[in-house]
PDB file of C-alpha atoms in Angstrom:
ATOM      1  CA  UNK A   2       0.000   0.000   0.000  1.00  0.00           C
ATOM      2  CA  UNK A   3       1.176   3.589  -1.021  1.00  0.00           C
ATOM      3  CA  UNK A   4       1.007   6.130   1.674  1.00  0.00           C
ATOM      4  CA  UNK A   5       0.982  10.067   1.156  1.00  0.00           C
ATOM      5  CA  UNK A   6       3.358  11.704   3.551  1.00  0.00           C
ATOM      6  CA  UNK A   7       2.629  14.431   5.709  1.00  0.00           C
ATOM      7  CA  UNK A   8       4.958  16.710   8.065  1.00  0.00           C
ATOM      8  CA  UNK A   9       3.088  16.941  10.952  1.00  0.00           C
ATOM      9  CA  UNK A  10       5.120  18.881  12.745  1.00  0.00           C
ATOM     10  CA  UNK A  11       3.771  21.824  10.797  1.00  0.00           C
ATOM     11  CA  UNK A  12       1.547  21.867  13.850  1.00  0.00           C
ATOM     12  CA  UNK A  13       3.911  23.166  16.313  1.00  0.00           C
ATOM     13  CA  UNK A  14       5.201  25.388  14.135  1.00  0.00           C
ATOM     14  CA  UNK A  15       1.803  26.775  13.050  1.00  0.00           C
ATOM     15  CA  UNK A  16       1.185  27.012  17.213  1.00  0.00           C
ATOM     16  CA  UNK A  17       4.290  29.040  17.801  1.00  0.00           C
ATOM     17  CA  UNK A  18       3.644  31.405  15.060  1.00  0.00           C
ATOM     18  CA  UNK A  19       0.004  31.867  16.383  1.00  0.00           C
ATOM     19  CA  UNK A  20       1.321  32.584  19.898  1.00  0.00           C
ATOM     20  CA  UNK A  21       4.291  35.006  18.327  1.00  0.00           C
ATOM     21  CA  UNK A  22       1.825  36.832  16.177  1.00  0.00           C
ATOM     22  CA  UNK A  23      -0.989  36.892  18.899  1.00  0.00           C
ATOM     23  CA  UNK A  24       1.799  38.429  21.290  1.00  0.00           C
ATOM     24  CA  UNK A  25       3.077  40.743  18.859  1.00  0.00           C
ATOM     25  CA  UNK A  26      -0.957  42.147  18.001  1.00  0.00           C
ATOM     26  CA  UNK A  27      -0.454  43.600  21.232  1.00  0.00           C
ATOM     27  CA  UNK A  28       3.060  44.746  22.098  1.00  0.00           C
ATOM     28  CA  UNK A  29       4.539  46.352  18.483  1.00  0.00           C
ATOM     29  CA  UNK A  30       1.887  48.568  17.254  1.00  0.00           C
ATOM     30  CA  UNK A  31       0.257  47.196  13.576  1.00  0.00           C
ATOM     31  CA  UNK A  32       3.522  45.131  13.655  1.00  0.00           C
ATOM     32  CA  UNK A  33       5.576  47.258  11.293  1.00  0.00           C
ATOM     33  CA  UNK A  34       8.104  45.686  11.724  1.00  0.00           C
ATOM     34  CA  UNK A  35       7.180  42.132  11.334  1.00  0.00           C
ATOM     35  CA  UNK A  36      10.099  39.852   9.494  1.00  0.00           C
ATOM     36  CA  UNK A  37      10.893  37.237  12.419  1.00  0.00           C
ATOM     37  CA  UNK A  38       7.281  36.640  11.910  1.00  0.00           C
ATOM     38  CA  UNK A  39       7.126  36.576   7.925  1.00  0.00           C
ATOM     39  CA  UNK A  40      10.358  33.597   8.169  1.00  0.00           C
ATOM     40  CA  UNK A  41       7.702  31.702  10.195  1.00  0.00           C
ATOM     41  CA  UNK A  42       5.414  32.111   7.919  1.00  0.00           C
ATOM     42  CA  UNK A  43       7.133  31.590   4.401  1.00  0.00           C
ATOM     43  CA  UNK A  44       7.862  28.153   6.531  1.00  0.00           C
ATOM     44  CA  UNK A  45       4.579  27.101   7.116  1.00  0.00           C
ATOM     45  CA  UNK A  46       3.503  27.820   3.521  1.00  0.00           C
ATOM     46  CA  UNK A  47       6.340  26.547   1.979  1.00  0.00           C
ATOM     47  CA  UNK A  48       5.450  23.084   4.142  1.00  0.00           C
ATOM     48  CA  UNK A  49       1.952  23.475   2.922  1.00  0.00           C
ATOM     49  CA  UNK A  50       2.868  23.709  -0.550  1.00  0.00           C
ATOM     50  CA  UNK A  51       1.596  26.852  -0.677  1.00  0.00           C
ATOM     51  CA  UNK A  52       2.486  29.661  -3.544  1.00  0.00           C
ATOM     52  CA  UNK A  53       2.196  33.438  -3.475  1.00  0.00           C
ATOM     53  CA  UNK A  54       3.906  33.776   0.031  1.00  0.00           C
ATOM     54  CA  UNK A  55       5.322  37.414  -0.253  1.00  0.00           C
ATOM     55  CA  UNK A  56       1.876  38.811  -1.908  1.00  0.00           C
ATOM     56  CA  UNK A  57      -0.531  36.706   0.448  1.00  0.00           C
ATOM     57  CA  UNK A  58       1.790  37.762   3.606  1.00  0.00           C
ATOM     58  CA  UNK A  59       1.520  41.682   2.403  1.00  0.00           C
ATOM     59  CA  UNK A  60      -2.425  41.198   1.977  1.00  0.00           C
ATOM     60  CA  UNK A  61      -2.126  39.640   5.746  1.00  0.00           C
ATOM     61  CA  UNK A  62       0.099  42.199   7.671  1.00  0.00           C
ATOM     62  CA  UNK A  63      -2.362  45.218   5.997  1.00  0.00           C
ATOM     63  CA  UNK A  64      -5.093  43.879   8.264  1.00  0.00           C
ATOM     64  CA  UNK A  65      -3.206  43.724  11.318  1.00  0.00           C
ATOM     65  CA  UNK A  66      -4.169  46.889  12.709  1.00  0.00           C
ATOM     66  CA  UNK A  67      -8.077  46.603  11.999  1.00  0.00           C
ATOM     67  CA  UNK A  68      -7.635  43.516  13.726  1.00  0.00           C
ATOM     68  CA  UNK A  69      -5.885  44.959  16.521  1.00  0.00           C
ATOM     69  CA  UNK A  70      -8.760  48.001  16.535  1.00  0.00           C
ATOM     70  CA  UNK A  71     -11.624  45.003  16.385  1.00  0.00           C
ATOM     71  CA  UNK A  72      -9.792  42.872  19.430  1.00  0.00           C
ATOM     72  CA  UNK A  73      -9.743  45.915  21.692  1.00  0.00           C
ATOM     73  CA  UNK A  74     -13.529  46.597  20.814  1.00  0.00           C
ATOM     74  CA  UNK A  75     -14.255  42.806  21.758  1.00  0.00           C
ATOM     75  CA  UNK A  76     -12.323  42.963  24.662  1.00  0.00           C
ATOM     76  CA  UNK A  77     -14.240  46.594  25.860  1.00  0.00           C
ATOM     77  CA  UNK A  78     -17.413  43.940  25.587  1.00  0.00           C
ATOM     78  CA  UNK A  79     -15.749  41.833  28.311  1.00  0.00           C
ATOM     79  CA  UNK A  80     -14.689  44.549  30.885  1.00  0.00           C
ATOM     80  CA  UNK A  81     -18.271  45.803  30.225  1.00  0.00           C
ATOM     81  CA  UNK A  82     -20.316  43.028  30.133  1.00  0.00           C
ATOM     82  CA  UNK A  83     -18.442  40.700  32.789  1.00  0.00           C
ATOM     83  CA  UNK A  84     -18.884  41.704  36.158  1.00  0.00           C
ATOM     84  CA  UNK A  85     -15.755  39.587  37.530  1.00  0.00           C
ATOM     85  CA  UNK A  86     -13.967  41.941  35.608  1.00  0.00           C
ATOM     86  CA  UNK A  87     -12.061  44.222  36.741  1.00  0.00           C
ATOM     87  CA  UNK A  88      -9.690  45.819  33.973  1.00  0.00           C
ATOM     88  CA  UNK A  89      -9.176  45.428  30.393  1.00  0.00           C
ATOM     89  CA  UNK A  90      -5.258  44.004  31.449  1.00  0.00           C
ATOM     90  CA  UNK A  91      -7.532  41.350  32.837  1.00  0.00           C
ATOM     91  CA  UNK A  92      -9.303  40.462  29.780  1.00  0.00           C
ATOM     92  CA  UNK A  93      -6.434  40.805  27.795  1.00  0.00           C
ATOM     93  CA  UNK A  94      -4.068  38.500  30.000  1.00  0.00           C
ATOM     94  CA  UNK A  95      -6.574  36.360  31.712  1.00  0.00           C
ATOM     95  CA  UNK A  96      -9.699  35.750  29.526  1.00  0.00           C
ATOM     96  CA  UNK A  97      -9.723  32.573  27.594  1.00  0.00           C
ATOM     97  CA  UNK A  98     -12.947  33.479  25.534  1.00  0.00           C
ATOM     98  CA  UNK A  99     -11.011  36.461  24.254  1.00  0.00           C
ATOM     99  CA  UNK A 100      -7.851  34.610  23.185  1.00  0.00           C
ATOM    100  CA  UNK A 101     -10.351  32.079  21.070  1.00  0.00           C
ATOM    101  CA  UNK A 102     -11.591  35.120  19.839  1.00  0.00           C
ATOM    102  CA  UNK A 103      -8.438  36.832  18.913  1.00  0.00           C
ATOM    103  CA  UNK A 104      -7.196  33.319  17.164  1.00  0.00           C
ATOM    104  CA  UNK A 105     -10.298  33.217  15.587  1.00  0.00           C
ATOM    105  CA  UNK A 106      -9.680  36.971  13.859  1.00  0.00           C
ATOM    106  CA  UNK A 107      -6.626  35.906  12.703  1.00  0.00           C
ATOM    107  CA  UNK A 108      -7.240  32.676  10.878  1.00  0.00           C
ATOM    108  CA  UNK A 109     -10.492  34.311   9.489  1.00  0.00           C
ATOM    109  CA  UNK A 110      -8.614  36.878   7.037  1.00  0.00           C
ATOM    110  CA  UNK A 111      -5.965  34.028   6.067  1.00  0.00           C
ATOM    111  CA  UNK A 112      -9.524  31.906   5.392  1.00  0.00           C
ATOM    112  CA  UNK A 113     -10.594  35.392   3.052  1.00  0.00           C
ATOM    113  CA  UNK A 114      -7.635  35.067   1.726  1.00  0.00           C
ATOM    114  CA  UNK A 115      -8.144  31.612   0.248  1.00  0.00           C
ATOM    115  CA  UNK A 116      -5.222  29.789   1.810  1.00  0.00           C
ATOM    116  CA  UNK A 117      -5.760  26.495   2.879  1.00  0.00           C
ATOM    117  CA  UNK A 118      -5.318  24.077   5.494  1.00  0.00           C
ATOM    118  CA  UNK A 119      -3.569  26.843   7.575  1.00  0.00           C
ATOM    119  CA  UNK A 120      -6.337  28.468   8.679  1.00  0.00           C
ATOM    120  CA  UNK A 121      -7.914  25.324  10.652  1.00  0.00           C
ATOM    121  CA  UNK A 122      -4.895  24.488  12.032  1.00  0.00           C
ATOM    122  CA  UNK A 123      -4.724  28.041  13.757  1.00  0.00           C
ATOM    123  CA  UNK A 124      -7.868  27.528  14.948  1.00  0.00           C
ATOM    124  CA  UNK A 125      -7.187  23.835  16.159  1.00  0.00           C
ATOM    125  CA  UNK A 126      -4.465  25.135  18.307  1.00  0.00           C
ATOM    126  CA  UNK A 127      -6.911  28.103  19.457  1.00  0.00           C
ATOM    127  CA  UNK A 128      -9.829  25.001  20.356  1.00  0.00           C
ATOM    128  CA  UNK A 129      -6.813  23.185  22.213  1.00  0.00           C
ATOM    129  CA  UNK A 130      -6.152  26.068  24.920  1.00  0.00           C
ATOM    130  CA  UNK A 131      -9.537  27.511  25.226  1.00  0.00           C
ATOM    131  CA  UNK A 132     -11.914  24.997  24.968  1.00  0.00           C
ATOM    132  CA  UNK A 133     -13.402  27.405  22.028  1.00  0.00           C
ATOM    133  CA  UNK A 134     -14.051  25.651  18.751  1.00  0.00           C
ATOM    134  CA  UNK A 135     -15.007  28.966  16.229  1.00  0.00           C
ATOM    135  CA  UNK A 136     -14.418  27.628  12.605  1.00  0.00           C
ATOM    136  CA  UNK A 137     -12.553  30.042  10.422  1.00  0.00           C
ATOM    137  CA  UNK A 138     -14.819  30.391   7.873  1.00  0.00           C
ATOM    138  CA  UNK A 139     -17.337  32.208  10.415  1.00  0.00           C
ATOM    139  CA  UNK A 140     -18.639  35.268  10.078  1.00  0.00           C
ATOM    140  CA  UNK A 141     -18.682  37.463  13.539  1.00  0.00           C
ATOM    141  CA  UNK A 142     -19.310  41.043  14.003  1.00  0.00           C
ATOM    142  CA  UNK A 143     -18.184  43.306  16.377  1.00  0.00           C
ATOM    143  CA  UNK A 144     -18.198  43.339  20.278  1.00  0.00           C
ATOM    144  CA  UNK A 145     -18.159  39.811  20.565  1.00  0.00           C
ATOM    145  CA  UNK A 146     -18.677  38.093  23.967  1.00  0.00           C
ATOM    146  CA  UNK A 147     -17.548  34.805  25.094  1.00  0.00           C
ATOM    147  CA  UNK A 148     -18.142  33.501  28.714  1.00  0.00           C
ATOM    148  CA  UNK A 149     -16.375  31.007  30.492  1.00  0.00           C
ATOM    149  CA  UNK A 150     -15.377  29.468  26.989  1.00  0.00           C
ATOM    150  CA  UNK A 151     -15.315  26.171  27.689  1.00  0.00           C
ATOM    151  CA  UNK A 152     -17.411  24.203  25.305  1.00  0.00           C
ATOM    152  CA  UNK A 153     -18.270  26.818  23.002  1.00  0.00           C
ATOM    153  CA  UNK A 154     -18.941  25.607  18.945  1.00  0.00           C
ATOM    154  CA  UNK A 155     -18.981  27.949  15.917  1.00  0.00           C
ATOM    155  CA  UNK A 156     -19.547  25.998  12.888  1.00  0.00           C
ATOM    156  CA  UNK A 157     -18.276  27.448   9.317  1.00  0.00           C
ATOM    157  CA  UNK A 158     -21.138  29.646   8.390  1.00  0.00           C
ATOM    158  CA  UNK A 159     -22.641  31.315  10.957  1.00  0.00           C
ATOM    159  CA  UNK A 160     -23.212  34.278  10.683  1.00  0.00           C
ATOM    160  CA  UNK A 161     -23.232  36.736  14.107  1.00  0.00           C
ATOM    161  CA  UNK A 162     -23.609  40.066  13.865  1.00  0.00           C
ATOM    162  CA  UNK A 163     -22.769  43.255  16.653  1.00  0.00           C
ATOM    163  CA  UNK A 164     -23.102  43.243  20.167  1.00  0.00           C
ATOM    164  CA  UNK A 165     -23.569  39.416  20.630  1.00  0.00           C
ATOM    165  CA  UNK A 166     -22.963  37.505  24.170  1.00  0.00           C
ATOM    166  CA  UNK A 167     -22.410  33.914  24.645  1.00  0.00           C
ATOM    167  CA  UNK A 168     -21.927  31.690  27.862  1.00  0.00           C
ATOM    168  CA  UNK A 169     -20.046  28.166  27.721  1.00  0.00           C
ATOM    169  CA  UNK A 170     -21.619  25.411  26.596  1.00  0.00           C
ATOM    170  CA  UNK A 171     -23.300  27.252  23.310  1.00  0.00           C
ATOM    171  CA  UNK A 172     -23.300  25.274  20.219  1.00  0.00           C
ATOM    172  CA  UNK A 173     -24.367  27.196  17.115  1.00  0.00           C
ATOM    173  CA  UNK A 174     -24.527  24.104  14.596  1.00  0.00           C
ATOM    174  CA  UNK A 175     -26.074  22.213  12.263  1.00  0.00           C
ATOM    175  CA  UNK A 176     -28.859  20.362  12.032  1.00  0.00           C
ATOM    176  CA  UNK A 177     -27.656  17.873   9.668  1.00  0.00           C
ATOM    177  CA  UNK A 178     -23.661  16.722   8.854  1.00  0.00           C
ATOM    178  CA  UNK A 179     -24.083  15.479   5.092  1.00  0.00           C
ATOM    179  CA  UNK A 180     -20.940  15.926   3.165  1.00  0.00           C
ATOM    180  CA  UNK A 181     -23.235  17.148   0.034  1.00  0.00           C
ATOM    181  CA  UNK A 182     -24.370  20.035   2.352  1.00  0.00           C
ATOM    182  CA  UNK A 183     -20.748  21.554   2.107  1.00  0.00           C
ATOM    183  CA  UNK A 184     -21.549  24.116   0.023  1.00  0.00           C
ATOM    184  CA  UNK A 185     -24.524  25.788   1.483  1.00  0.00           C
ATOM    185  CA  UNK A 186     -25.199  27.635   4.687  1.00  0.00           C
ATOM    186  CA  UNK A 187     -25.512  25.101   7.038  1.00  0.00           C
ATOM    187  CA  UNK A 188     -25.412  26.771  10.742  1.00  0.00           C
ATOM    188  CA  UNK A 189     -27.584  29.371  12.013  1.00  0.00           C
ATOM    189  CA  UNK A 190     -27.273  33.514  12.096  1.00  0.00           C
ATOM    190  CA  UNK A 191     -27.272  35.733  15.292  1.00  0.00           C
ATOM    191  CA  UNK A 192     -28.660  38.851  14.782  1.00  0.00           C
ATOM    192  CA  UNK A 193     -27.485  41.746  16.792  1.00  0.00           C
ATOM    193  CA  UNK A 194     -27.805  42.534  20.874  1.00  0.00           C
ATOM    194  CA  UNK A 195     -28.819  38.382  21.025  1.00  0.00           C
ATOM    195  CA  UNK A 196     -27.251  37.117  24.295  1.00  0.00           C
ATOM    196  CA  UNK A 197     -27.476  32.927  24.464  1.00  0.00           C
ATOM    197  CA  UNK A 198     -27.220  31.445  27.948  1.00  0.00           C
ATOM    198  CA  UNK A 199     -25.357  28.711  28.987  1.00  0.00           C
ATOM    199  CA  UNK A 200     -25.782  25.283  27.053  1.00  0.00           C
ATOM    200  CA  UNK A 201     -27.894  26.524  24.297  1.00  0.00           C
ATOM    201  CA  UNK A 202     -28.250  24.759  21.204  1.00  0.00           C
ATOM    202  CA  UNK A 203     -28.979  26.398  17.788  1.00  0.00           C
ATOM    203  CA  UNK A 204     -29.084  24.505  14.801  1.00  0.00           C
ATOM    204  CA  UNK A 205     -29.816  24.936  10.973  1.00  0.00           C
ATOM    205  CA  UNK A 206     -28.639  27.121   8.634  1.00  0.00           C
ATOM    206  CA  UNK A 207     -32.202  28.319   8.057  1.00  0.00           C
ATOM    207  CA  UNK A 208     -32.515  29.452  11.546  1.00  0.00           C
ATOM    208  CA  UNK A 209     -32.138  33.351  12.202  1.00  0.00           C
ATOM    209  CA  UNK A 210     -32.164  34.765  15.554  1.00  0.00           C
ATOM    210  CA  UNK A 211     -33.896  38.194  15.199  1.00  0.00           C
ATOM    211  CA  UNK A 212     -31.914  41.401  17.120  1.00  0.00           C
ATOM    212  CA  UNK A 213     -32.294  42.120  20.686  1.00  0.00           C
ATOM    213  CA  UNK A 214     -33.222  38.594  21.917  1.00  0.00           C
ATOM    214  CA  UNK A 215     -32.192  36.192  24.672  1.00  0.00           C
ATOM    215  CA  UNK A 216     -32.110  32.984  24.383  1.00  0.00           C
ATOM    216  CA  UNK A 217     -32.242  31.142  27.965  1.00  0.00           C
ATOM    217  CA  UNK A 218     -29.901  28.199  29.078  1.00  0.00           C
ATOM    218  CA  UNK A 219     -30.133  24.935  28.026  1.00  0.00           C
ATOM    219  CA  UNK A 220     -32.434  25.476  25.349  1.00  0.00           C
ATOM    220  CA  UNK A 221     -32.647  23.987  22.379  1.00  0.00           C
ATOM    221  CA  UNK A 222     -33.679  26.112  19.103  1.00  0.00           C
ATOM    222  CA  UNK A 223     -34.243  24.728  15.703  1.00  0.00           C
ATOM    223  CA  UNK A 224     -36.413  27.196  14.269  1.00  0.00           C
ATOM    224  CA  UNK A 225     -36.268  31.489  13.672  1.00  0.00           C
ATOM    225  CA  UNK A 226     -37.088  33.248  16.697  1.00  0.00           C
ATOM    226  CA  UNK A 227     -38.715  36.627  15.936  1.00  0.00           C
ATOM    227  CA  UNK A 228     -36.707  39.816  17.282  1.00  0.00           C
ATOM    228  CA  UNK A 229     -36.824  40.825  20.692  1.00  0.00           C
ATOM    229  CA  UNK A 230     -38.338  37.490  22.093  1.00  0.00           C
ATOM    230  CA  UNK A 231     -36.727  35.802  25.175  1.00  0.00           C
ATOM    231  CA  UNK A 232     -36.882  31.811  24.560  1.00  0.00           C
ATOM    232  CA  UNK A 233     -36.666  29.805  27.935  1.00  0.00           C
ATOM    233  CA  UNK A 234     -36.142  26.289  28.933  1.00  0.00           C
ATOM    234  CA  UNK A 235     -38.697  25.065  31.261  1.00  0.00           C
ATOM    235  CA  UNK A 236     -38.314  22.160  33.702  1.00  0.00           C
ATOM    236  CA  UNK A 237     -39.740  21.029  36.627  1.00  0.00           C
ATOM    237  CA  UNK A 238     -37.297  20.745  39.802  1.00  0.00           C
ATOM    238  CA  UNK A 239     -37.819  18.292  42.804  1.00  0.00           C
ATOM    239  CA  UNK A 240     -36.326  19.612  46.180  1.00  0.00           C
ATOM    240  CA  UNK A 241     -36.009  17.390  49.212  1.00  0.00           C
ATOM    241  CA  UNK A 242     -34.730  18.602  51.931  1.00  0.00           C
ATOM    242  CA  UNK A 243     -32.970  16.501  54.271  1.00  0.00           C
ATOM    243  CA  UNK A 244     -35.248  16.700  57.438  1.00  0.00           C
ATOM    244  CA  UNK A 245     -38.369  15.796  54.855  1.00  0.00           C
ATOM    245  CA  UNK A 246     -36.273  12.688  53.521  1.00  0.00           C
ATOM    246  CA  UNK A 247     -35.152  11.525  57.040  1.00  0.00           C
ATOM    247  CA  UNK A 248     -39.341  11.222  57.950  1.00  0.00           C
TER     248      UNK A 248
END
């Protein structure tokens, strides 16, 4: 039997260049000044089989700084929104639902970009130390809000728009996993100001969650809900207390 061989250890070199560049967003304004991080790069492609290095790595470092400008808006959303917060150092340093976030910005413009393979791997290595699985290919606005992380799932074309909150657990998926269904929108679309509580399941690429709703934990939504609704999860708890039992 003939086997295809892979380098695999394009992996760690992929993670290192995420961390370096992730660092770097942060520390050396729009990164002008970028070449330790283009070698790293010309690597990976080059390992990937990948053409156009110096025109796709120009297209890439031009984005940096809206990047940068988006990240600091998402991470405003945090200090705002999380009231364990107490500075945007915090969220910045400390905040794993911002880090999946920040991965996820990154990989997204190489994914507009049309280069391949690298992109998931970026965002692999973002699912492996955040618990945050946000495909690439998403489409997320601004002021995004993730919780907790853990347990989080972003399939490839959802769409979520400004102002959106999420809490761990939230799976925004599909209803089906066909491989002819590649092609077409498969996973759901946040509208704006929607917050989605912990556990929440939506599904279908149908499904649109009109602006200005909240959708409650552990819910599980496969159809549109209409703007400014609040969708809750209703179940029926049994307490016994211990002096009831022991009769």
């Amino acid at each position: 039997m003939q086997f295809e061989n892979y380098d695999l250890s394009l992996k760690d070199d992929v993670e290192i260049f995420t961390k370096e560049l992730f660092y770097a967003l942060f520390k050396d304004v729009c990164i002008e000044k970028a070449n330790h991080l283009k070698e790293k790069f010309s690597k990976i492609l080059n390992g990937l089989r990948i053409g156009n290095i110096d025109e796709i790595w120009e297209q890439y470092q031009e984005s940096f700084c809206s990047i940068r400008n988006m990240l600091d808006t998402d991470a405003k959303a945090f200090e705002a929104t999380d009231p364990a917060c107490k500075s945007l150092s915090e969220v910045y340093l400390a905040y794993p639902g911002f880090h999946a976030i920040a991965i996820y910005r990154l990989s997204n413009k190489l994914y507009n970009l049309k280069v391949p393979v690298l992109p998931r791997i970026m965002s692999e290595y973002g699912h492996s130390i955040t618990g945050v699985d946000i495909h690439p290919g998403a489409t997320i606005g601004e002021s995004f809000f993730i919780d907790h992380a853990t347990g989080v799932v972003i399939g490839e074309t959802t769409i979520i728009e400004n102002n959106v909150k999420i809490y761990q657990g939230v799976t925004l998926g599909g209803i089906q996993v066909k491989k002819e269904l590649a092609s077409i929108k498969r996973h759901p679309t946040i509208e704006s100001n929607v917050t989605i509580y912990a556990n929440a399941t939506i599904l279908g690429g149908d499904v649109v969650v009109g602006k200005d709703s909240i959708i409650g934990a552990n819910v599980c939504v496969t159809e549109s809900i209409p703007e400014g609704s609040i969708v809750t999860f209703e179940s029926e708890n049994k307490i016994t207390t211990r002096k009831s039992y022991a009769k």
